[in-house]
Coordinates of C-alpha atoms in Angstrom, one line a residue:
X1 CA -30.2 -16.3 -18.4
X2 CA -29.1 -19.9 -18.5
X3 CA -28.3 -19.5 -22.2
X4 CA -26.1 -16.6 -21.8
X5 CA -24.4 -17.8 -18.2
X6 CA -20.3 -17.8 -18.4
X7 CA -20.9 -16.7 -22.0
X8 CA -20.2 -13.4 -24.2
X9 CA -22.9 -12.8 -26.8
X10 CA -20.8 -12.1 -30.3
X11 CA -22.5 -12.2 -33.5
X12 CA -26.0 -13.3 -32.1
X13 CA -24.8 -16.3 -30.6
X14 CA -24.3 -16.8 -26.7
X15 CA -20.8 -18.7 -26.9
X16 CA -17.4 -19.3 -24.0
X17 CA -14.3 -17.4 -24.4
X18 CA -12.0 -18.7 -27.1
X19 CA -9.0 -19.7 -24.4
X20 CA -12.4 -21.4 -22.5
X21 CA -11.9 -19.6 -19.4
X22 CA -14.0 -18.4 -16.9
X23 CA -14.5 -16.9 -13.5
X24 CA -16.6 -16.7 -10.6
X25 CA -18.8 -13.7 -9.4
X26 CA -19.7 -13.6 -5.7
X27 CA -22.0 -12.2 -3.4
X28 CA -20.4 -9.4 -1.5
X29 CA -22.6 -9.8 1.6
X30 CA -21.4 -12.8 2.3
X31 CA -18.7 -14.0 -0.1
X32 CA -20.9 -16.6 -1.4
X33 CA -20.4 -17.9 -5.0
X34 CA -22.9 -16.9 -7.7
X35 CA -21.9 -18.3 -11.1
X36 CA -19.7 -17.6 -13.4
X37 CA -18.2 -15.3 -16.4
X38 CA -16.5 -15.9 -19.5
X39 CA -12.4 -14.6 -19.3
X40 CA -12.4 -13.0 -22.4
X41 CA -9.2 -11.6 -24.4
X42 CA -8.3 -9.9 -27.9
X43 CA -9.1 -12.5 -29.6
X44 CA -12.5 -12.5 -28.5
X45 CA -12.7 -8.2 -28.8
X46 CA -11.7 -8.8 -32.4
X47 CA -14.5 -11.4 -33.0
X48 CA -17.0 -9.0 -31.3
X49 CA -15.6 -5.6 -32.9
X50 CA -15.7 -7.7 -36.5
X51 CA -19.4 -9.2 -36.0
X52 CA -20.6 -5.5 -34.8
X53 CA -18.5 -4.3 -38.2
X54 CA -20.8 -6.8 -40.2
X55 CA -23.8 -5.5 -38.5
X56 CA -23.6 -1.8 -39.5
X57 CA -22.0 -1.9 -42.7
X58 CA -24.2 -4.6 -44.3
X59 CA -27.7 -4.8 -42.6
X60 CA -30.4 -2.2 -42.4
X61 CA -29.9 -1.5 -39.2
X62 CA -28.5 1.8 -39.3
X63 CA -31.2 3.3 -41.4
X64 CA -33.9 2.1 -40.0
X65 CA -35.6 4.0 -37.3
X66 CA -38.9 2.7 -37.1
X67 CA -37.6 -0.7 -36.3
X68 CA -35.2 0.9 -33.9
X69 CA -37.7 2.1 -32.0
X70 CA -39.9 -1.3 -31.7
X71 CA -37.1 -2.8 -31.1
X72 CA -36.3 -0.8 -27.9
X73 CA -39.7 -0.7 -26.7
X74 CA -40.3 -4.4 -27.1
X75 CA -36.9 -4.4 -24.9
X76 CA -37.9 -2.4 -22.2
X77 CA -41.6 -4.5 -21.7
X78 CA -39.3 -7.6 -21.9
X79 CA -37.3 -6.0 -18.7
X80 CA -40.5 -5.0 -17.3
X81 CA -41.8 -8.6 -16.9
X82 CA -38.3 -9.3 -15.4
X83 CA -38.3 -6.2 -12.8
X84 CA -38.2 -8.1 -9.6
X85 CA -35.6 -11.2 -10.7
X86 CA -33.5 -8.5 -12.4
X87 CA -33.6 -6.4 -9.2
X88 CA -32.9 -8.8 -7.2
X89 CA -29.5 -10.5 -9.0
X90 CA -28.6 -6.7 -8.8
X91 CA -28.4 -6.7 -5.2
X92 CA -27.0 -9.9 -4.9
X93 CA -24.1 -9.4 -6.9
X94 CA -23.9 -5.4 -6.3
X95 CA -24.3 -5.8 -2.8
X96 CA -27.0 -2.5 -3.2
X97 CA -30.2 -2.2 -0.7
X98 CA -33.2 -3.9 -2.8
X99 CA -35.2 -0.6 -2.7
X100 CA -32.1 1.1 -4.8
X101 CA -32.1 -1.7 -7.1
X102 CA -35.7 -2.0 -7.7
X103 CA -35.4 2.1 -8.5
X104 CA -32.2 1.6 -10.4
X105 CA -34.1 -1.2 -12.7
X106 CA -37.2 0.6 -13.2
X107 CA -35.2 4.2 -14.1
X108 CA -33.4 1.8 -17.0
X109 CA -36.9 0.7 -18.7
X110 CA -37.5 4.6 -18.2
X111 CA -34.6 5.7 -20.1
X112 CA -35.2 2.9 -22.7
X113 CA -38.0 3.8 -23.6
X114 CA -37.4 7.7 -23.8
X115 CA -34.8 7.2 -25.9
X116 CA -36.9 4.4 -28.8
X117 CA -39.0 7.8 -28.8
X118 CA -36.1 9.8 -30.0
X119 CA -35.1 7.1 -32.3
X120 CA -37.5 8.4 -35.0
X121 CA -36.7 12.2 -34.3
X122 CA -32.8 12.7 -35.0
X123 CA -33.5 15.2 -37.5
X124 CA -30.8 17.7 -39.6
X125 CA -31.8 20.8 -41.7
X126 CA -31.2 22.0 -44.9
X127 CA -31.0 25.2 -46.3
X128 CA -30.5 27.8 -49.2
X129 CA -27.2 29.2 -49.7
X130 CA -27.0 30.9 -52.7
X131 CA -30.1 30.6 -55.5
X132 CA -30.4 27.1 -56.1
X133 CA -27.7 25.7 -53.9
X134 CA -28.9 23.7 -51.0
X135 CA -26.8 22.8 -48.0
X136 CA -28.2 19.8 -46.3
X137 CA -27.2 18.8 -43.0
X138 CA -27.7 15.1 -41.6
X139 CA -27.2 12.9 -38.7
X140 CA -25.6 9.5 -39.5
X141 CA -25.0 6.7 -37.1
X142 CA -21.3 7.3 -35.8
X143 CA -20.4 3.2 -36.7
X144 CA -19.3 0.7 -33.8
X145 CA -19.4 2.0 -30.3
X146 CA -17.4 0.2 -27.8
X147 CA -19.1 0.6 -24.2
X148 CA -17.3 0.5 -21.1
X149 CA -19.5 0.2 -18.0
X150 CA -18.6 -0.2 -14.2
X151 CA -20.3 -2.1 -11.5
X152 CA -21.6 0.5 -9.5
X153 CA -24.7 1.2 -11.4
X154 CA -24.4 -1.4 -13.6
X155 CA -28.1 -1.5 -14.9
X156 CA -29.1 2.1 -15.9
X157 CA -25.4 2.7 -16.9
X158 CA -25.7 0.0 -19.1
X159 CA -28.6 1.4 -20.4
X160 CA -27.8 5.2 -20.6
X161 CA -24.9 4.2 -22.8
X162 CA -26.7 1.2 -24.6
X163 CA -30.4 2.9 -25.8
X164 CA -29.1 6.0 -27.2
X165 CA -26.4 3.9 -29.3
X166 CA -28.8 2.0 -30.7
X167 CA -31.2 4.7 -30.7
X168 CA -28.9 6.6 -33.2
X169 CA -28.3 3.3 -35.2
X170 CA -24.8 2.1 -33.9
X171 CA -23.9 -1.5 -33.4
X172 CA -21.8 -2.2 -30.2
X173 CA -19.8 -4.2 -28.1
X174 CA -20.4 -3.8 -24.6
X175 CA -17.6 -4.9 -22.1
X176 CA -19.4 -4.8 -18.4
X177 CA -17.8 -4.8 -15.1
X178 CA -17.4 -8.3 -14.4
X179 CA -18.8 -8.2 -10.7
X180 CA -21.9 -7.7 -12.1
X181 CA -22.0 -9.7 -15.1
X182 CA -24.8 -11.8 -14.3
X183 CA -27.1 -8.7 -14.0
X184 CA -25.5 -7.5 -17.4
X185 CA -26.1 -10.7 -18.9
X186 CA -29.6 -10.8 -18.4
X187 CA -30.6 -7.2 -19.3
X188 CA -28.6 -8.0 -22.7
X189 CA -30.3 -11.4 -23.3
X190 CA -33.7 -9.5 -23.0
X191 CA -32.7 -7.4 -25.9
X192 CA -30.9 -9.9 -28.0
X193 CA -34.3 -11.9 -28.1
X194 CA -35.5 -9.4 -30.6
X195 CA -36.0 -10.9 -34.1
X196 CA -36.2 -7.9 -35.5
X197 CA -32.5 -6.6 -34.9
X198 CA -29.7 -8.5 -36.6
X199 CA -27.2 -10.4 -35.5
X200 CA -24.0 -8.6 -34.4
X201 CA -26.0 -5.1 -33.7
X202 CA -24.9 -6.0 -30.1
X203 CA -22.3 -8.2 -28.7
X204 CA -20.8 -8.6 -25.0
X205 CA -17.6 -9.7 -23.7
X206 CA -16.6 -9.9 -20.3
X207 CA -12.8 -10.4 -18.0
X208 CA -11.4 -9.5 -15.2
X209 CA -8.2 -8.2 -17.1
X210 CA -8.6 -5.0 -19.3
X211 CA -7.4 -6.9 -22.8
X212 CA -10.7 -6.2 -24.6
X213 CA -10.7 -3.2 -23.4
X214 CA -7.6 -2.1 -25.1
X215 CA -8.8 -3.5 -28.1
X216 CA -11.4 -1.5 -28.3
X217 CA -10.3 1.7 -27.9
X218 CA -7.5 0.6 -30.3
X219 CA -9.5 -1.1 -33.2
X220 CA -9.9 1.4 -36.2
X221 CA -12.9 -0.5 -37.0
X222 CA -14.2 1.0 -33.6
X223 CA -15.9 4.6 -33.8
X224 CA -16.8 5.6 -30.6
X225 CA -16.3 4.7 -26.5
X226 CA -17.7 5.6 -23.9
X227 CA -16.6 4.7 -21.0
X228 CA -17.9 5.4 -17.2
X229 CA -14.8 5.1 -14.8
X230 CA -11.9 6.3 -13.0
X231 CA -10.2 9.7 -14.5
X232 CA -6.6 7.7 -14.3
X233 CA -8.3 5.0 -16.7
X234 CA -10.4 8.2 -18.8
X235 CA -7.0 9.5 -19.4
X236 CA -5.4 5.9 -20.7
X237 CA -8.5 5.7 -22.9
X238 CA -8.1 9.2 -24.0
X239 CA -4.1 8.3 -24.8
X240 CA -4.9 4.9 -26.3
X241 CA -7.9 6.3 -28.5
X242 CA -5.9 9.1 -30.3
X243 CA -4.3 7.4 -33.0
X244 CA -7.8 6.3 -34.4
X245 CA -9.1 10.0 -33.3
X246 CA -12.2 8.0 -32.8
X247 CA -15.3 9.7 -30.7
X248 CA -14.7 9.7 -27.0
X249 CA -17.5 9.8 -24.1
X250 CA -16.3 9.5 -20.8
X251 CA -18.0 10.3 -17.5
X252 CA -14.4 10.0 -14.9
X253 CA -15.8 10.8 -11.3
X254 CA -16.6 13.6 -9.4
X255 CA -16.2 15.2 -5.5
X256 CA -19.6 16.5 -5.2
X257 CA -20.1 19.5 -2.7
X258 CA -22.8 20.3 -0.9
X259 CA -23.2 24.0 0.3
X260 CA -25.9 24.9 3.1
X261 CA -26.9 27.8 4.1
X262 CA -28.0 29.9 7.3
X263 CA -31.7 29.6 6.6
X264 CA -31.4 25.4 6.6
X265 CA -32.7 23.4 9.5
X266 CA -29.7 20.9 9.8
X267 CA -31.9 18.6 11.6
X268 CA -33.7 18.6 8.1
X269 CA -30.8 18.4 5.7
X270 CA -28.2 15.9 7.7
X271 CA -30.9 13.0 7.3
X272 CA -30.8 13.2 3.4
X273 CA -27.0 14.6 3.0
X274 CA -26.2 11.3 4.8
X275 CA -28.5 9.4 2.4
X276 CA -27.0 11.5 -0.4
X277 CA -23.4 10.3 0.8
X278 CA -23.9 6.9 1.7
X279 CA -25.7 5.8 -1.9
X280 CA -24.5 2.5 -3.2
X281 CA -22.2 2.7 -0.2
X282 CA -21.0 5.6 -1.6
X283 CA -20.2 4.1 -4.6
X284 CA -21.4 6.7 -6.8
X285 CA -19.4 9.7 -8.7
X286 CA -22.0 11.7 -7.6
X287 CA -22.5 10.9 -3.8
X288 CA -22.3 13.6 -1.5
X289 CA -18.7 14.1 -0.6
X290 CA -18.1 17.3 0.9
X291 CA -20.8 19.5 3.0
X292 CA -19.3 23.2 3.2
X293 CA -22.0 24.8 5.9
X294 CA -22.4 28.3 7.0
X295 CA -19.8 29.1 10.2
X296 CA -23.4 30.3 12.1
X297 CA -24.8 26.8 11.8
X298 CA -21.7 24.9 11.8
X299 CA -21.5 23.2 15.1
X300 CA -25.2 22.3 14.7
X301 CA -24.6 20.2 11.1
X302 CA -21.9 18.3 12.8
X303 CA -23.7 16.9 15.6
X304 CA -27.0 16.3 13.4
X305 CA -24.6 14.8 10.6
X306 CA -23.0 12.9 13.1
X307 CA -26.3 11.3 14.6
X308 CA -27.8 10.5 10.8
X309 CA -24.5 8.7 9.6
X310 CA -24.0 6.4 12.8
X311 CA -27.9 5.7 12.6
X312 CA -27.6 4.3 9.0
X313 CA -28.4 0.2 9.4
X314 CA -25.6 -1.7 7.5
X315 CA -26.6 -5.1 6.2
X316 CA -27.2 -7.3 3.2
X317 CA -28.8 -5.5 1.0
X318 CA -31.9 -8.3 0.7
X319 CA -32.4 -7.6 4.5
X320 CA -35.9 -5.6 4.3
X321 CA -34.0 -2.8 7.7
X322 CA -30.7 -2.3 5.8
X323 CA -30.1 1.2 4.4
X324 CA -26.5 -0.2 3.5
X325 CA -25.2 -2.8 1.8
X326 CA -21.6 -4.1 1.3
X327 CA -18.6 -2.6 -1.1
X328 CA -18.7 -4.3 -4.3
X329 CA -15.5 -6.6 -2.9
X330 CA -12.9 -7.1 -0.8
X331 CA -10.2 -5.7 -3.0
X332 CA -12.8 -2.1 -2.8
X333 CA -13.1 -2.3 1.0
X334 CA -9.6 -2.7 1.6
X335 CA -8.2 0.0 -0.5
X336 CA -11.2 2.6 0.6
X337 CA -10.1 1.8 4.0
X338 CA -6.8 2.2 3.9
X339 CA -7.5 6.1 2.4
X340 CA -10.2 6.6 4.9
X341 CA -8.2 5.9 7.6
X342 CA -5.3 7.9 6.4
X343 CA -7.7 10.7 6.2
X344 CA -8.9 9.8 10.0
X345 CA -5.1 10.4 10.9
X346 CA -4.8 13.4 8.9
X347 CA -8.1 15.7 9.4
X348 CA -8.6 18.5 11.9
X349 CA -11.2 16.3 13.4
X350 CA -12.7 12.6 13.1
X351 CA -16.2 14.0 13.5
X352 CA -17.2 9.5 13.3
X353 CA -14.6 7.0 12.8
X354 CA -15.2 4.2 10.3
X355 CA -15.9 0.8 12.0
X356 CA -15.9 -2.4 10.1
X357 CA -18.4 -4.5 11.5
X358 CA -18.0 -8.1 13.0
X359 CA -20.8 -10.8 13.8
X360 CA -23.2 -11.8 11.1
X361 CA -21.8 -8.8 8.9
X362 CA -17.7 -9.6 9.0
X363 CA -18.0 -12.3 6.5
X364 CA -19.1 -9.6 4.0
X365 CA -17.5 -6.4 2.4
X366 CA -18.9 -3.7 4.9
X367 CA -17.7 -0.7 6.7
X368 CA -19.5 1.9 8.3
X369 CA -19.6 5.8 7.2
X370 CA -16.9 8.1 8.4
X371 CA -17.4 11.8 9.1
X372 CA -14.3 13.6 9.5
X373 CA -13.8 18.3 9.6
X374 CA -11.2 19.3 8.0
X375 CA -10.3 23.5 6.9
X376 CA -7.6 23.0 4.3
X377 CA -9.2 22.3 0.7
X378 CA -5.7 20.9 -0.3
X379 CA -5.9 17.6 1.4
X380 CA -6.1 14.7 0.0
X381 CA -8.7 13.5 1.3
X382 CA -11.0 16.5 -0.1
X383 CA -9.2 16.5 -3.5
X384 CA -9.2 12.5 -3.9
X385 CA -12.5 10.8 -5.4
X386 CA -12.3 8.4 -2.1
X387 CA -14.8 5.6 -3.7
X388 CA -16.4 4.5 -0.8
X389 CA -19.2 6.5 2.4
X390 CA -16.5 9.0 3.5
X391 CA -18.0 12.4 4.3
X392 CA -15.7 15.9 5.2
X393 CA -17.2 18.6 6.8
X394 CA -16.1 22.3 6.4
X395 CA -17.4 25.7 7.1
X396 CA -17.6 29.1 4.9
X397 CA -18.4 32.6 5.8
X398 CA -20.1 33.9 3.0
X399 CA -21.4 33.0 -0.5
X400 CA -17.8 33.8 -2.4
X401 CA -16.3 31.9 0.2
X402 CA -18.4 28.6 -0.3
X403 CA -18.2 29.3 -3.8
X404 CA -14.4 29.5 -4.2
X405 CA -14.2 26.7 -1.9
X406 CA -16.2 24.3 -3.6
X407 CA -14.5 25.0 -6.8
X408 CA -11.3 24.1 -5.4
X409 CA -11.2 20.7 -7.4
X410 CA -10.5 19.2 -10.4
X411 CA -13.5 17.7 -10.9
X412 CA -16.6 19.1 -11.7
X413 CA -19.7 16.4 -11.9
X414 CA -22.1 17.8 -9.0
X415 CA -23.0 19.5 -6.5
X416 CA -25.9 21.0 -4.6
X417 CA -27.1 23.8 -2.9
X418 CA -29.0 24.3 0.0
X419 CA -31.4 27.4 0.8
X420 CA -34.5 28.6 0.9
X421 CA -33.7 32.3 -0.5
X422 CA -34.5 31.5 -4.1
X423 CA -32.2 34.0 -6.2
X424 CA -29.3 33.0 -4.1
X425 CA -29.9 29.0 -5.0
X426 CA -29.6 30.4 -8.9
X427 CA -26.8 32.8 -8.2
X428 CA -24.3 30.0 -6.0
X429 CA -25.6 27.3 -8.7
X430 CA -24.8 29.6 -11.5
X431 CA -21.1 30.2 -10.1
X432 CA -20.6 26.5 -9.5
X433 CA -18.1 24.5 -12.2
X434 CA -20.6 21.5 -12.6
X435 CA -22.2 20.0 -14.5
X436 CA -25.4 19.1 -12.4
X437 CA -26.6 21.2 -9.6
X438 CA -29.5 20.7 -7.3
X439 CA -31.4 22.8 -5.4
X440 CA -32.4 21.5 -1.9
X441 CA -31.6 17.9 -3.0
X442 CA -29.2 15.7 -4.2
X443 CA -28.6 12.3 -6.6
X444 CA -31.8 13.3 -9.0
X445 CA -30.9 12.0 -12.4
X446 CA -33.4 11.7 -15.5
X447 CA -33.2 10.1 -18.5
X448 CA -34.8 13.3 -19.9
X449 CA -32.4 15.6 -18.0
X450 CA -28.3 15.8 -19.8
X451 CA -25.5 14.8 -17.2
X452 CA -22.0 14.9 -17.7
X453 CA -19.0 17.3 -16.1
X454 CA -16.6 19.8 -16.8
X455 CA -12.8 19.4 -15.8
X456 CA -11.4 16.1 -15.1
X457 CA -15.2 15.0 -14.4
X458 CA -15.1 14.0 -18.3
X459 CA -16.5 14.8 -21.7
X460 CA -19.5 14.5 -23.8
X461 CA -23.2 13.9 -22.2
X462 CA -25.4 10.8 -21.1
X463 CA -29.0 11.1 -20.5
X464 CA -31.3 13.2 -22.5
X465 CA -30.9 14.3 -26.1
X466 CA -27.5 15.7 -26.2
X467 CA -26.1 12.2 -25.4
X468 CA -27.3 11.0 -29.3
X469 CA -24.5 13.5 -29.9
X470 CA -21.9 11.3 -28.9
X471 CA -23.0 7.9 -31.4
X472 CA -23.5 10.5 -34.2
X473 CA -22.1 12.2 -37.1
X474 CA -22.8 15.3 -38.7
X475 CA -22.9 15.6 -42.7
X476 CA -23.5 18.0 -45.0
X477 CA -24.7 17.4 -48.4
X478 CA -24.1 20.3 -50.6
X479 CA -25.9 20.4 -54.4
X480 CA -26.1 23.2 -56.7
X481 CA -29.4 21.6 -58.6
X482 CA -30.0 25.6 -59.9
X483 CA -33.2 27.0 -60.6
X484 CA -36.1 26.7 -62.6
X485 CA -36.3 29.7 -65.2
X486 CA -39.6 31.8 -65.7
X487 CA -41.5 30.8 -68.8
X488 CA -44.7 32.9 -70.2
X489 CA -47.7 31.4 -70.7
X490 CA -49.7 32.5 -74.1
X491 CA -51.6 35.3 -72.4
X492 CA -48.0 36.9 -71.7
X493 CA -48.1 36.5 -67.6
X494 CA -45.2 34.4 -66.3
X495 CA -46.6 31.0 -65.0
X496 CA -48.0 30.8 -61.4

């Protein structure tokens, strides 16, 4: 980590930004400085996109598969002897309970290592088209792949992005949220150890502005981004990104719903919907957002959801009792605030109003969840992707009321339904536009298991196989090599 502090990582070499800037990350439990980043600009992207250019086009790197997979394998035991040091700068600069980051850490060496297994299984087929003319259909390495990943999630993002572009055989350039680019730093210097992968196959810039980011998703040298983020930014990407036509991957948010049913205890479901809405601080495209409960069990949710939220402990998130941390900074707190108290002032009812705490915490980027009850689906506050633990409340009648009420969005990431009747859960799941559903449950993501959402939730997949879909491309390899004519043998028979 020392080698790689304040510095991007282009061409194999750990080096400062070329205008020799840098800037600080801090702690946002307490404000508290903890080292630096390099302040990177175009003409840094254009080093990185040039070294990664180098990478593909003139090392082995992209047909090499078995070395692929070592490669990633010897990364994830590298990050396995690491665990606890890189779960803990994860909290610290994240501001994440230790018990999420230690999860977060160990579902990245998961996902690494599920995907160096697929490294040597991206088959194609091939087939007869007319006698003697064979079709065959590859998978190729897409090129570069510039990778655009936030600070929310900032490990197994990294790495859902990260393993199955290299899996596939891409070179990249990774450009990570600055608030966490300590944590990013040090998952990438764990990789870039590996003598076996050339110099260039991955590079890393950091800043705070966005000018490497537009030079990646401008560069024609650039084949593929994918980019976790805002939709606003998803559609500047998407904008940007057309005149290059390049491959785009881009997970943009979600308002996930949660629909309970009659034959749910809410004494049992509040507990984990208010662990399902206050993860990462909320801070997660698929946190519970919205809980649309039956009308007959309505007034019982809202005082059992009421009584889980306010009993969440906020704290640091090294604090062994928190169940909270902080926002990821000031600038977040304040403008989640200002649209959770707008929704306060708006909704039918403030169910729990959002405090933000003062004494050992008010140094620090906290606030306390909100529950507010609201009927009309057209509010903001229900329509918005409010970035921070803000919960609504609403009720439904029947199934094709939830259903038509949960749909009312232009996103379409998650969701989950609650019940116990069986061919219900598969019948309200089925009628639900999104991506992910969960039965009974909520936040369960795999590295095995395909994520992504329909809508304005984004394009493409991450996780599972289908995200190699993304870094690849498909080619087919026609040949008419004809066919071999019959020739007699002396007894007369044709040959055998």
């Amino acid at each position: 980590m020392a080698d790689s502090e304040g510095k991007n990582l282009i061409g194999g070499q750990w080096v400062r930004a070329a205008a020799g800037e840098s800037g600080r990350r801090r702690d946002p439990a307490d404000g508290t400085a903890l080292g630096s980043f390099a302040e990177s600009g175009e003409a840094d992207a254009r080093d990185a996109i040039a070294a990664a250019r180098r990478a593909f086009d003139a090392t082995a790197w992209a047909q090499s598969p078995r070395v692929r997979q070592m490669t990633l394998l010897r990364w994830a035991d590298r990050m396995e002897t690491r665990a606890d040091a890189l779960a803990r700068a994860l909290t610290r600069e994240n501001g994440k309970v230790l018990a999420q980051s230690r999860g977060e850490i160990a579902a990245a060496i998961s996902e690494i290592r599920y995907y160096a297994g697929l490294a040597r299984y991206i088959p194609g087929h091939a087939f007869e088209v007319e006698p003697g003319v064979f079709s065959t259909l590859i998978k190729e390495p897409a090129g570069v792949a510039g990778l655009i990943i936030p600070w929310n999630a900032p490990a197994v993002l990294l790495v859902r992005a990260l393993a199955p572009a290299l899996a596939a055989g891409c070179s990249v350039v990774v450009k990570p949220a600055w608030q966490t680019a300590g944590l990013s730093a040090a998952i990438i210097a764990a990789l870039a150890e590996d003598a076996d992968m050339p110099g260039g196959v991955v590079n890393m810039l950091t800043e705070t502005g966005s000018d490497v980011a537009r030079t990646l998703v401008a560069s024609a040298d650039v084949d593929v981004i994918s980019f976790t983020g805002s939709n606003e930014v998803g559609q500047r990407i998407m904008a940007a990104a057309a005149p290059t036509m390049k491959k785009l991957s881009l997970e943009l948010g979600g308002k996930s719903c949660c629909l309970v049913f009659e034959d749910i205890d809410p004494d049992w479901a509040a507990p984990r919907l208010a662990a399902a809405a206050t993860i990462i601080s909320g801070q997660q495209c698929t946190a519970a957002r919205r809980v649309l409960v039956h009308a007959s069990r309505y007034d019982a949710m809202k005082r059992a959801l009421r009584e889980a939220l306010a009993a969440i402990r906020l704290g640091p998130g090294m604090q062994p009792q928190a169940q909270m941390g902080p926002l990821i900074d000031e600038a977040a707190r304040e403008q989640v605030w200002a649209r959770v108290e707008q929704a306060q002032q708006c909704a039918d009812e403030v169910v729990l109003a959002a405090q933000r705490p003062g004494g050992e915490l008010a140094a620090g980027c906290f606030m306390s969840p909100s529950l507010v009850a609201h009927r009309d689906t057209g509010a903001f506050f229900i329509q918005e992707e409010i970035f921070g633990p803000l919960l609504v409340l609403e009720t439904f009648q029947d199934e094709a009321e939830a259903v038509a009420r949960a749909n009312h969005t232009e996103f379409g990431l998650s969701a989950s339904v609650w019940t116990h009747d069986g061919a219900r859960a598969m019948r309200v799941a089925r009628a639900l536009r999104n991506g992910t559903v969960w039965i009974n449950d909520h936040n369960k993501l795999y590295a095995e298991a395909e994520t992504g959402g329909y809508r304005r939730s984004g394009l493409g997949r991450l996780h599972g196989y289908d995200a190699l879909i993304d870094f690849t491309e498909v080619k087919h390899i026609y040949q008419d090599a004809g066919v071999v004519a019959p020739r007699a043998l002396d007894g007369g028979q044709p040959a055998r």
